[in-house]
Amino acid sequence: MDLLTDGLMTGSGAAVAASLGVLLAASQVIGNLPGGFAIAANFRAAAMPRTQRMVMLSAYPMLPVLGAAAGYVALKDAGDFATGITLAVLAGLLLTATIEEIVPEADEPGASRRISSPAFAGGFAMLLLFSAYLSP
């Protein structure tokens, strides 16, 4: 569901402006690479045959692509109000999922914040820099 929602956000952003779509797509590629490696490691640890593993892994990037296509087609001729509402709802869904995952882990008694907090802030800084660089 996360990948499909990521794709919907990317396609919706591309319907608003091509540069926003490119920015969102680049951030999704960077953000989803670790997940892809983790899935591959889990498949390998489960002793899944190599052929089956490769078929399953090849499907991994298809959900965001399908979501992006659906988001773009749905919003390419939509008005500003409908596009804004859609982007706000999708951003809210993604933010809710992220916070529900991060907050309990960060609130644990022995949670290491030496790398995670600066990395979290660095991600926002990178997004700001990319958006400033790609804006017309």
mmCIF file of N, CA and C in Angstrom:
data_model
loop_
_atom_site.group_PDB
_atom_site.id
_atom_site.type_symbol
_atom_site.label_atom_id
_atom_site.label_comp_id
_atom_site.label_asym_id
_atom_site.label_seq_id
_atom_site.Cartn_x
_atom_site.Cartn_y
_atom_site.Cartn_z
ATOM 1 N N MET A 1 0.825 -1.191 0.000
ATOM 2 C CA MET A 1 0.000 0.000 0.000
ATOM 3 C C MET A 1 0.869 1.254 0.000
ATOM 4 N N ASP A 2 1.979 1.195 0.719
ATOM 5 C CA ASP A 2 2.876 2.342 0.798
ATOM 6 C C ASP A 2 3.416 2.707 -0.581
ATOM 7 N N LEU A 3 3.828 1.713 -1.341
ATOM 8 C CA LEU A 3 4.385 1.978 -2.671
ATOM 9 C C LEU A 3 3.332 2.527 -3.623
ATOM 10 N N LEU A 4 2.121 2.015 -3.536
ATOM 11 C CA LEU A 4 1.051 2.508 -4.391
ATOM 12 C C LEU A 4 0.741 3.970 -4.053
ATOM 13 N N THR A 5 0.687 4.293 -2.776
ATOM 14 C CA THR A 5 0.442 5.665 -2.347
ATOM 15 C C THR A 5 1.583 6.581 -2.777
ATOM 16 N N ASP A 6 2.815 6.088 -2.676
ATOM 17 C CA ASP A 6 3.958 6.870 -3.165
ATOM 18 C C ASP A 6 3.790 7.190 -4.646
ATOM 19 N N GLY A 7 3.375 6.219 -5.412
ATOM 20 C CA GLY A 7 3.159 6.428 -6.835
ATOM 21 C C GLY A 7 2.030 7.410 -7.107
ATOM 22 N N LEU A 8 0.946 7.291 -6.345
ATOM 23 C CA LEU A 8 -0.161 8.237 -6.509
ATOM 24 C C LEU A 8 0.298 9.660 -6.241
ATOM 25 N N MET A 9 1.125 9.834 -5.210
ATOM 26 C CA MET A 9 1.645 11.165 -4.886
ATOM 27 C C MET A 9 2.533 11.677 -6.019
ATOM 28 N N THR A 10 3.364 10.829 -6.566
ATOM 29 C CA THR A 10 4.255 11.232 -7.656
ATOM 30 C C THR A 10 3.458 11.612 -8.898
ATOM 31 N N GLY A 11 2.491 10.794 -9.270
ATOM 32 C CA GLY A 11 1.661 11.099 -10.434
ATOM 33 C C GLY A 11 0.833 12.348 -10.245
ATOM 34 N N SER A 12 0.310 12.536 -9.039
ATOM 35 C CA SER A 12 -0.457 13.743 -8.754
ATOM 36 C C SER A 12 0.426 14.977 -8.826
ATOM 37 N N GLY A 13 1.640 14.860 -8.312
ATOM 38 C CA GLY A 13 2.584 15.972 -8.397
ATOM 39 C C GLY A 13 2.963 16.289 -9.829
ATOM 40 N N ALA A 14 3.113 15.258 -10.650
ATOM 41 C CA ALA A 14 3.441 15.467 -12.061
ATOM 42 C C ALA A 14 2.285 16.139 -12.795
ATOM 43 N N ALA A 15 1.050 15.900 -12.355
ATOM 44 C CA ALA A 15 -0.098 16.573 -12.964
ATOM 45 C C ALA A 15 -0.090 18.064 -12.642
ATOM 46 N N VAL A 16 0.482 18.426 -11.493
ATOM 47 C CA VAL A 16 0.585 19.835 -11.112
ATOM 48 C C VAL A 16 1.687 20.513 -11.913
ATOM 49 N N ALA A 17 2.877 19.915 -11.896
ATOM 50 C CA ALA A 17 4.025 20.467 -12.630
ATOM 51 C C ALA A 17 5.012 19.342 -12.880
ATOM 52 N N ALA A 18 5.584 19.319 -14.054
ATOM 53 C CA ALA A 18 6.528 18.254 -14.416
ATOM 54 C C ALA A 18 7.718 18.244 -13.465
ATOM 55 N N SER A 19 8.201 19.427 -13.071
ATOM 56 C CA SER A 19 9.360 19.475 -12.174
ATOM 57 C C SER A 19 9.019 18.894 -10.802
ATOM 58 N N LEU A 20 7.795 19.093 -10.336
ATOM 59 C CA LEU A 20 7.379 18.498 -9.066
ATOM 60 C C LEU A 20 7.309 16.985 -9.187
ATOM 61 N N GLY A 21 6.827 16.493 -10.309
ATOM 62 C CA GLY A 21 6.788 15.049 -10.537
ATOM 63 C C GLY A 21 8.176 14.442 -10.542
ATOM 64 N N VAL A 22 9.127 15.131 -11.181
ATOM 65 C CA VAL A 22 10.511 14.638 -11.216
ATOM 66 C C VAL A 22 11.104 14.637 -9.809
ATOM 67 N N LEU A 23 10.862 15.696 -9.054
ATOM 68 C CA LEU A 23 11.364 15.776 -7.676
ATOM 69 C C LEU A 23 10.801 14.645 -6.821
ATOM 70 N N LEU A 24 9.502 14.420 -6.901
ATOM 71 C CA LEU A 24 8.879 13.357 -6.115
ATOM 72 C C LEU A 24 9.368 11.977 -6.547
ATOM 73 N N ALA A 25 9.519 11.781 -7.848
ATOM 74 C CA ALA A 25 10.005 10.485 -8.343
ATOM 75 C C ALA A 25 11.426 10.230 -7.868
ATOM 76 N N ALA A 26 12.288 11.240 -7.926
ATOM 77 C CA ALA A 26 13.672 11.072 -7.463
ATOM 78 C C ALA A 26 13.716 10.766 -5.978
ATOM 79 N N SER A 27 12.881 11.452 -5.202
ATOM 80 C CA SER A 27 12.878 11.186 -3.758
ATOM 81 C C SER A 27 12.349 9.782 -3.458
ATOM 82 N N GLN A 28 11.396 9.303 -4.258
ATOM 83 C CA GLN A 28 10.874 7.953 -4.040
ATOM 84 C C GLN A 28 11.903 6.887 -4.384
ATOM 85 N N VAL A 29 12.657 7.114 -5.444
ATOM 86 C CA VAL A 29 13.708 6.152 -5.799
ATOM 87 C C VAL A 29 14.718 6.050 -4.666
ATOM 88 N N ILE A 30 15.171 7.192 -4.180
ATOM 89 C CA ILE A 30 16.150 7.209 -3.085
ATOM 90 C C ILE A 30 15.551 6.597 -1.822
ATOM 91 N N GLY A 31 14.309 6.930 -1.531
ATOM 92 C CA GLY A 31 13.674 6.442 -0.310
ATOM 93 C C GLY A 31 13.336 4.961 -0.330
ATOM 94 N N ASN A 32 13.084 4.408 -1.514
ATOM 95 C CA ASN A 32 12.661 3.013 -1.594
ATOM 96 C C ASN A 32 13.793 2.029 -1.855
ATOM 97 N N LEU A 33 14.984 2.517 -2.161
ATOM 98 C CA LEU A 33 16.112 1.600 -2.380
ATOM 99 C C LEU A 33 16.413 0.731 -1.160
ATOM 100 N N PRO A 34 16.509 1.298 0.047
ATOM 101 C CA PRO A 34 16.781 0.429 1.210
ATOM 102 C C PRO A 34 15.703 -0.632 1.416
ATOM 103 N N GLY A 35 14.448 -0.274 1.159
ATOM 104 C CA GLY A 35 13.372 -1.248 1.294
ATOM 105 C C GLY A 35 13.508 -2.395 0.315
ATOM 106 N N GLY A 36 13.943 -2.074 -0.895
ATOM 107 C CA GLY A 36 14.167 -3.122 -1.895
ATOM 108 C C GLY A 36 15.259 -4.084 -1.481
ATOM 109 N N PHE A 37 16.349 -3.537 -0.929
ATOM 110 C CA PHE A 37 17.433 -4.398 -0.449
ATOM 111 C C PHE A 37 16.975 -5.260 0.729
ATOM 112 N N ALA A 38 16.168 -4.683 1.604
ATOM 113 C CA ALA A 38 15.662 -5.450 2.751
ATOM 114 C C ALA A 38 14.745 -6.581 2.293
ATOM 115 N N ILE A 39 13.904 -6.301 1.326
ATOM 116 C CA ILE A 39 13.017 -7.347 0.802
ATOM 117 C C ILE A 39 13.832 -8.461 0.153
ATOM 118 N N ALA A 40 14.849 -8.083 -0.624
ATOM 119 C CA ALA A 40 15.708 -9.092 -1.258
ATOM 120 C C ALA A 40 16.399 -9.960 -0.216
ATOM 121 N N ALA A 41 16.868 -9.340 0.860
ATOM 122 C CA ALA A 41 17.531 -10.096 1.925
ATOM 123 C C ALA A 41 16.561 -11.041 2.622
ATOM 124 N N ASN A 42 15.334 -10.599 2.838
ATOM 125 C CA ASN A 42 14.326 -11.460 3.474
ATOM 126 C C ASN A 42 13.977 -12.646 2.587
ATOM 127 N N PHE A 43 13.841 -12.404 1.294
ATOM 128 C CA PHE A 43 13.562 -13.502 0.366
ATOM 129 C C PHE A 43 14.706 -14.510 0.372
ATOM 130 N N ARG A 44 15.919 -14.000 0.380
ATOM 131 C CA ARG A 44 17.084 -14.889 0.376
ATOM 132 C C ARG A 44 17.180 -15.684 1.682
ATOM 133 N N ALA A 45 16.915 -15.006 2.799
ATOM 134 C CA ALA A 45 16.966 -15.675 4.100
ATOM 135 C C ALA A 45 15.886 -16.751 4.220
ATOM 136 N N ALA A 46 14.786 -16.573 3.518
ATOM 137 C CA ALA A 46 13.699 -17.554 3.541
ATOM 138 C C ALA A 46 13.953 -18.713 2.588
ATOM 139 N N ALA A 47 15.137 -18.731 1.981
ATOM 140 C CA ALA A 47 15.544 -19.793 1.052
ATOM 141 C C ALA A 47 14.598 -19.902 -0.144
ATOM 142 N N MET A 48 14.109 -18.768 -0.597
ATOM 143 C CA MET A 48 13.255 -18.737 -1.779
ATOM 144 C C MET A 48 14.128 -19.000 -3.007
ATOM 145 N N PRO A 49 13.670 -19.821 -3.922
ATOM 146 C CA PRO A 49 14.460 -20.083 -5.132
ATOM 147 C C PRO A 49 14.767 -18.784 -5.885
ATOM 148 N N ARG A 50 15.940 -18.749 -6.501
ATOM 149 C CA ARG A 50 16.413 -17.531 -7.165
ATOM 150 C C ARG A 50 15.437 -17.026 -8.224
ATOM 151 N N THR A 51 14.887 -17.886 -9.031
ATOM 152 C CA THR A 51 13.964 -17.473 -10.085
ATOM 153 C C THR A 51 12.724 -16.820 -9.500
ATOM 154 N N GLN A 52 12.151 -17.452 -8.490
ATOM 155 C CA GLN A 52 10.963 -16.900 -7.849
ATOM 156 C C GLN A 52 11.298 -15.562 -7.177
ATOM 157 N N ARG A 53 12.474 -15.490 -6.568
ATOM 158 C CA ARG A 53 12.915 -14.263 -5.912
ATOM 159 C C ARG A 53 13.022 -13.115 -6.927
ATOM 160 N N MET A 54 13.593 -13.398 -8.090
ATOM 161 C CA MET A 54 13.751 -12.362 -9.121
ATOM 162 C C MET A 54 12.399 -11.910 -9.683
ATOM 163 N N VAL A 55 11.466 -12.840 -9.844
ATOM 164 C CA VAL A 55 10.132 -12.475 -10.319
ATOM 165 C C VAL A 55 9.444 -11.571 -9.301
ATOM 166 N N MET A 56 9.529 -11.932 -8.037
ATOM 167 C CA MET A 56 8.904 -11.130 -6.983
ATOM 168 C C MET A 56 9.559 -9.751 -6.882
ATOM 169 N N LEU A 57 10.870 -9.701 -6.973
ATOM 170 C CA LEU A 57 11.573 -8.416 -6.874
ATOM 171 C C LEU A 57 11.305 -7.529 -8.084
ATOM 172 N N SER A 58 11.076 -8.124 -9.237
ATOM 173 C CA SER A 58 10.784 -7.307 -10.419
ATOM 174 C C SER A 58 9.415 -6.636 -10.302
ATOM 175 N N ALA A 59 8.537 -7.183 -9.498
ATOM 176 C CA ALA A 59 7.226 -6.574 -9.284
ATOM 177 C C ALA A 59 7.296 -5.403 -8.307
ATOM 178 N N TYR A 60 8.341 -5.321 -7.515
ATOM 179 C CA TYR A 60 8.489 -4.275 -6.499
ATOM 180 C C TYR A 60 8.368 -2.862 -7.077
ATOM 181 N N PRO A 61 9.040 -2.529 -8.180
ATOM 182 C CA PRO A 61 8.912 -1.167 -8.701
ATOM 183 C C PRO A 61 7.634 -0.906 -9.507
ATOM 184 N N MET A 62 6.832 -1.915 -9.748
ATOM 185 C CA MET A 62 5.646 -1.728 -10.571
ATOM 186 C C MET A 62 4.523 -0.980 -9.847
ATOM 187 N N LEU A 63 4.378 -1.183 -8.543
ATOM 188 C CA LEU A 63 3.295 -0.517 -7.814
ATOM 189 C C LEU A 63 3.421 1.007 -7.849
ATOM 190 N N PRO A 64 4.604 1.576 -7.582
ATOM 191 C CA PRO A 64 4.670 3.039 -7.684
ATOM 192 C C PRO A 64 4.456 3.546 -9.109
ATOM 193 N N VAL A 65 4.892 2.789 -10.091
ATOM 194 C CA VAL A 65 4.691 3.210 -11.486
ATOM 195 C C VAL A 65 3.199 3.195 -11.825
ATOM 196 N N LEU A 66 2.502 2.148 -11.406
ATOM 197 C CA LEU A 66 1.054 2.083 -11.642
ATOM 198 C C LEU A 66 0.333 3.203 -10.889
ATOM 199 N N GLY A 67 0.746 3.441 -9.652
ATOM 200 C CA GLY A 67 0.145 4.527 -8.877
ATOM 201 C C GLY A 67 0.404 5.884 -9.507
ATOM 202 N N ALA A 68 1.622 6.098 -10.010
ATOM 203 C CA ALA A 68 1.952 7.370 -10.660
ATOM 204 C C ALA A 68 1.104 7.575 -11.911
ATOM 205 N N ALA A 69 0.943 6.525 -12.690
ATOM 206 C CA ALA A 69 0.121 6.634 -13.894
ATOM 207 C C ALA A 69 -1.330 6.948 -13.529
ATOM 208 N N ALA A 70 -1.851 6.278 -12.523
ATOM 209 C CA ALA A 70 -3.232 6.524 -12.101
ATOM 210 C C ALA A 70 -3.399 7.947 -11.562
ATOM 211 N N GLY A 71 -2.458 8.397 -10.752
ATOM 212 C CA GLY A 71 -2.532 9.756 -10.207
ATOM 213 C C GLY A 71 -2.457 10.807 -11.290
ATOM 214 N N TYR A 72 -1.587 10.602 -12.265
ATOM 215 C CA TYR A 72 -1.449 11.571 -13.344
ATOM 216 C C TYR A 72 -2.712 11.623 -14.207
ATOM 217 N N VAL A 73 -3.204 10.459 -14.589
ATOM 218 C CA VAL A 73 -4.402 10.410 -15.439
ATOM 219 C C VAL A 73 -5.606 11.016 -14.713
ATOM 220 N N ALA A 74 -5.724 10.732 -13.418
ATOM 221 C CA ALA A 74 -6.872 11.242 -12.660
ATOM 222 C C ALA A 74 -6.828 12.759 -12.493
ATOM 223 N N LEU A 75 -5.633 13.330 -12.407
ATOM 224 C CA LEU A 75 -5.549 14.762 -12.097
ATOM 225 C C LEU A 75 -5.017 15.648 -13.218
ATOM 226 N N LYS A 76 -4.727 15.089 -14.377
ATOM 227 C CA LYS A 76 -4.103 15.912 -15.419
ATOM 228 C C LYS A 76 -5.012 17.043 -15.890
ATOM 229 N N ASP A 77 -6.308 16.850 -15.887
ATOM 230 C CA ASP A 77 -7.238 17.897 -16.303
ATOM 231 C C ASP A 77 -8.108 18.394 -15.154
ATOM 232 N N ALA A 78 -7.740 18.052 -13.929
ATOM 233 C CA ALA A 78 -8.529 18.460 -12.771
ATOM 234 C C ALA A 78 -8.227 19.918 -12.425
ATOM 235 N N GLY A 79 -9.130 20.533 -11.738
ATOM 236 C CA GLY A 79 -8.941 21.916 -11.308
ATOM 237 C C GLY A 79 -7.964 22.012 -10.142
ATOM 238 N N ASP A 80 -7.598 23.228 -9.823
ATOM 239 C CA ASP A 80 -6.648 23.463 -8.736
ATOM 240 C C ASP A 80 -7.178 22.968 -7.389
ATOM 241 N N PHE A 81 -8.466 23.164 -7.147
ATOM 242 C CA PHE A 81 -9.038 22.753 -5.867
ATOM 243 C C PHE A 81 -8.970 21.236 -5.699
ATOM 244 N N ALA A 82 -9.395 20.497 -6.710
ATOM 245 C CA ALA A 82 -9.378 19.027 -6.636
ATOM 246 C C ALA A 82 -7.954 18.508 -6.514
ATOM 247 N N THR A 83 -7.032 19.117 -7.249
ATOM 248 C CA THR A 83 -5.633 18.695 -7.177
ATOM 249 C C THR A 83 -5.058 18.972 -5.800
ATOM 250 N N GLY A 84 -5.337 20.146 -5.253
ATOM 251 C CA GLY A 84 -4.840 20.497 -3.921
ATOM 252 C C GLY A 84 -5.378 19.580 -2.834
ATOM 253 N N ILE A 85 -6.664 19.293 -2.907
ATOM 254 C CA ILE A 85 -7.276 18.382 -1.931
ATOM 255 C C ILE A 85 -6.655 16.997 -2.035
ATOM 256 N N THR A 86 -6.486 16.512 -3.247
ATOM 257 C CA THR A 86 -5.899 15.183 -3.454
ATOM 258 C C THR A 86 -4.481 15.121 -2.912
ATOM 259 N N LEU A 87 -3.667 16.122 -3.219
ATOM 260 C CA LEU A 87 -2.288 16.146 -2.716
ATOM 261 C C LEU A 87 -2.256 16.227 -1.193
ATOM 262 N N ALA A 88 -3.146 17.017 -0.606
ATOM 263 C CA ALA A 88 -3.189 17.137 0.851
ATOM 264 C C ALA A 88 -3.577 15.810 1.510
ATOM 265 N N VAL A 89 -4.559 15.128 0.938
ATOM 266 C CA VAL A 89 -4.982 13.830 1.498
ATOM 267 C C VAL A 89 -3.854 12.806 1.393
ATOM 268 N N LEU A 90 -3.213 12.734 0.224
ATOM 269 C CA LEU A 90 -2.118 11.774 0.050
ATOM 270 C C LEU A 90 -0.945 12.095 0.978
ATOM 271 N N ALA A 91 -0.599 13.365 1.095
ATOM 272 C CA ALA A 91 0.491 13.750 2.004
ATOM 273 C C ALA A 91 0.121 13.417 3.445
ATOM 274 N N GLY A 92 -1.132 13.627 3.817
ATOM 275 C CA GLY A 92 -1.580 13.281 5.170
ATOM 276 C C GLY A 92 -1.493 11.796 5.443
ATOM 277 N N LEU A 93 -1.878 10.983 4.455
ATOM 278 C CA LEU A 93 -1.780 9.526 4.619
ATOM 279 C C LEU A 93 -0.328 9.086 4.805
ATOM 280 N N LEU A 94 0.550 9.616 3.967
ATOM 281 C CA LEU A 94 1.966 9.238 4.067
ATOM 282 C C LEU A 94 2.582 9.739 5.364
ATOM 283 N N LEU A 95 2.237 10.948 5.773
ATOM 284 C CA LEU A 95 2.768 11.502 7.011
ATOM 285 C C LEU A 95 2.275 10.716 8.219
ATOM 286 N N THR A 96 1.003 10.342 8.214
ATOM 287 C CA THR A 96 0.452 9.539 9.310
ATOM 288 C C THR A 96 1.170 8.197 9.415
ATOM 289 N N ALA A 97 1.363 7.533 8.287
ATOM 290 C CA ALA A 97 2.053 6.235 8.303
ATOM 291 C C ALA A 97 3.486 6.386 8.793
ATOM 292 N N THR A 98 4.158 7.436 8.370
ATOM 293 C CA THR A 98 5.546 7.659 8.784
ATOM 294 C C THR A 98 5.626 7.936 10.269
ATOM 295 N N ILE A 99 4.783 8.802 10.771
ATOM 296 C CA ILE A 99 4.823 9.153 12.191
ATOM 297 C C ILE A 99 4.460 7.956 13.056
ATOM 298 N N GLU A 100 3.460 7.179 12.639
ATOM 299 C CA GLU A 100 3.084 5.999 13.427
ATOM 300 C C GLU A 100 4.221 4.991 13.508
ATOM 301 N N GLU A 101 5.079 4.978 12.495
ATOM 302 C CA GLU A 101 6.206 4.052 12.500
ATOM 303 C C GLU A 101 7.396 4.614 13.273
ATOM 304 N N ILE A 102 7.654 5.895 13.116
ATOM 305 C CA ILE A 102 8.850 6.501 13.702
ATOM 306 C C ILE A 102 8.686 6.795 15.190
ATOM 307 N N VAL A 103 7.556 7.352 15.599
ATOM 308 C CA VAL A 103 7.407 7.820 16.973
ATOM 309 C C VAL A 103 7.575 6.702 18.002
ATOM 310 N N PRO A 104 6.934 5.535 17.859
ATOM 311 C CA PRO A 104 7.157 4.499 18.877
ATOM 312 C C PRO A 104 8.626 4.054 18.962
ATOM 313 N N GLU A 105 9.300 3.964 17.813
ATOM 314 C CA GLU A 105 10.705 3.562 17.834
ATOM 315 C C GLU A 105 11.571 4.635 18.472
ATOM 316 N N ALA A 106 11.285 5.887 18.187
ATOM 317 C CA ALA A 106 12.085 6.981 18.735
ATOM 318 C C ALA A 106 11.829 7.174 20.217
ATOM 319 N N ASP A 107 10.682 6.732 20.695
ATOM 320 C CA ASP A 107 10.316 6.926 22.089
ATOM 321 C C ASP A 107 10.804 5.796 22.989
ATOM 322 N N GLU A 108 11.402 4.765 22.409
ATOM 323 C CA GLU A 108 11.918 3.664 23.210
ATOM 324 C C GLU A 108 13.035 4.166 24.112
ATOM 325 N N PRO A 109 13.195 3.564 25.307
ATOM 326 C CA PRO A 109 14.186 4.052 26.266
ATOM 327 C C PRO A 109 15.625 4.090 25.742
ATOM 328 N N GLY A 110 16.061 3.115 24.989
ATOM 329 C CA GLY A 110 17.452 3.074 24.551
ATOM 330 C C GLY A 110 17.649 3.459 23.097
ATOM 331 N N ALA A 111 16.713 4.220 22.535
ATOM 332 C CA ALA A 111 16.791 4.557 21.113
ATOM 333 C C ALA A 111 17.989 5.452 20.825
ATOM 334 N N SER A 112 18.744 5.070 19.817
ATOM 335 C CA SER A 112 19.908 5.846 19.414
ATOM 336 C C SER A 112 19.482 6.988 18.504
ATOM 337 N N ARG A 113 19.819 8.190 18.918
ATOM 338 C CA ARG A 113 19.458 9.356 18.122
ATOM 339 C C ARG A 113 20.684 10.013 17.500
ATOM 340 N N ARG A 114 21.806 9.399 17.662
ATOM 341 C CA ARG A 114 23.052 9.979 17.176
ATOM 342 C C ARG A 114 23.062 10.082 15.649
ATOM 343 N N ILE A 115 22.500 9.088 14.971
ATOM 344 C CA ILE A 115 22.470 9.099 13.508
ATOM 345 C C ILE A 115 21.068 9.397 12.988
ATOM 346 N N SER A 116 20.047 8.865 13.633
ATOM 347 C CA SER A 116 18.698 8.976 13.081
ATOM 348 C C SER A 116 18.171 10.409 13.055
ATOM 349 N N SER A 117 18.387 11.167 14.095
ATOM 350 C CA SER A 117 17.873 12.548 14.111
ATOM 351 C C SER A 117 18.546 13.421 13.062
ATOM 352 N N PRO A 118 19.898 13.422 12.970
ATOM 353 C CA PRO A 118 20.510 14.215 11.897
ATOM 354 C C PRO A 118 20.138 13.711 10.498
ATOM 355 N N ALA A 119 19.963 12.396 10.340
ATOM 356 C CA ALA A 119 19.575 11.865 9.036
ATOM 357 C C ALA A 119 18.163 12.302 8.670
ATOM 358 N N PHE A 120 17.283 12.323 9.642
ATOM 359 C CA PHE A 120 15.907 12.787 9.422
ATOM 360 C C PHE A 120 15.910 14.256 9.000
ATOM 361 N N ALA A 121 16.655 15.079 9.727
ATOM 362 C CA ALA A 121 16.752 16.504 9.384
ATOM 363 C C ALA A 121 17.450 16.687 8.031
ATOM 364 N N GLY A 122 18.459 15.878 7.763
ATOM 365 C CA GLY A 122 19.161 15.958 6.481
ATOM 366 C C GLY A 122 18.259 15.619 5.310
ATOM 367 N N GLY A 123 17.343 14.695 5.514
ATOM 368 C CA GLY A 123 16.390 14.347 4.459
ATOM 369 C C GLY A 123 15.507 15.528 4.100
ATOM 370 N N PHE A 124 15.041 16.245 5.107
ATOM 371 C CA PHE A 124 14.252 17.435 4.831
ATOM 372 C C PHE A 124 15.090 18.508 4.138
ATOM 373 N N ALA A 125 16.336 18.662 4.559
ATOM 374 C CA ALA A 125 17.219 19.643 3.914
ATOM 375 C C ALA A 125 17.458 19.282 2.448
ATOM 376 N N MET A 126 17.658 17.986 2.172
ATOM 377 C CA MET A 126 17.853 17.545 0.787
ATOM 378 C C MET A 126 16.601 17.816 -0.051
ATOM 379 N N LEU A 127 15.426 17.564 0.513
ATOM 380 C CA LEU A 127 14.184 17.836 -0.200
ATOM 381 C C LEU A 127 14.065 19.327 -0.507
ATOM 382 N N LEU A 128 14.426 20.165 0.455
ATOM 383 C CA LEU A 128 14.396 21.609 0.243
ATOM 384 C C LEU A 128 15.357 22.020 -0.866
ATOM 385 N N LEU A 129 16.573 21.480 -0.836
ATOM 386 C CA LEU A 129 17.555 21.806 -1.869
ATOM 387 C C LEU A 129 17.109 21.330 -3.254
ATOM 388 N N PHE A 130 16.578 20.113 -3.326
ATOM 389 C CA PHE A 130 16.090 19.602 -4.613
ATOM 390 C C PHE A 130 14.943 20.470 -5.136
ATOM 391 N N SER A 131 14.021 20.841 -4.254
ATOM 392 C CA SER A 131 12.888 21.644 -4.717
ATOM 393 C C SER A 131 13.349 23.025 -5.163
ATOM 394 N N ALA A 132 14.327 23.597 -4.485
ATOM 395 C CA ALA A 132 14.848 24.901 -4.896
ATOM 396 C C ALA A 132 15.605 24.780 -6.227
ATOM 397 N N TYR A 133 16.326 23.703 -6.411
ATOM 398 C CA TYR A 133 17.093 23.504 -7.630
ATOM 399 C C TYR A 133 16.189 23.237 -8.830
ATOM 400 N N LEU A 134 15.130 22.464 -8.626
ATOM 401 C CA LEU A 134 14.259 22.077 -9.732
ATOM 402 C C LEU A 134 13.136 23.070 -10.003
ATOM 403 N N SER A 135 12.954 24.069 -9.133
ATOM 404 C CA SER A 135 11.870 25.026 -9.374
ATOM 405 C C SER A 135 12.260 25.995 -10.496
ATOM 406 N N PRO A 136 11.277 26.367 -11.297
ATOM 407 C CA PRO A 136 11.587 27.238 -12.445
ATOM 408 C C PRO A 136 11.974 28.643 -12.042
#
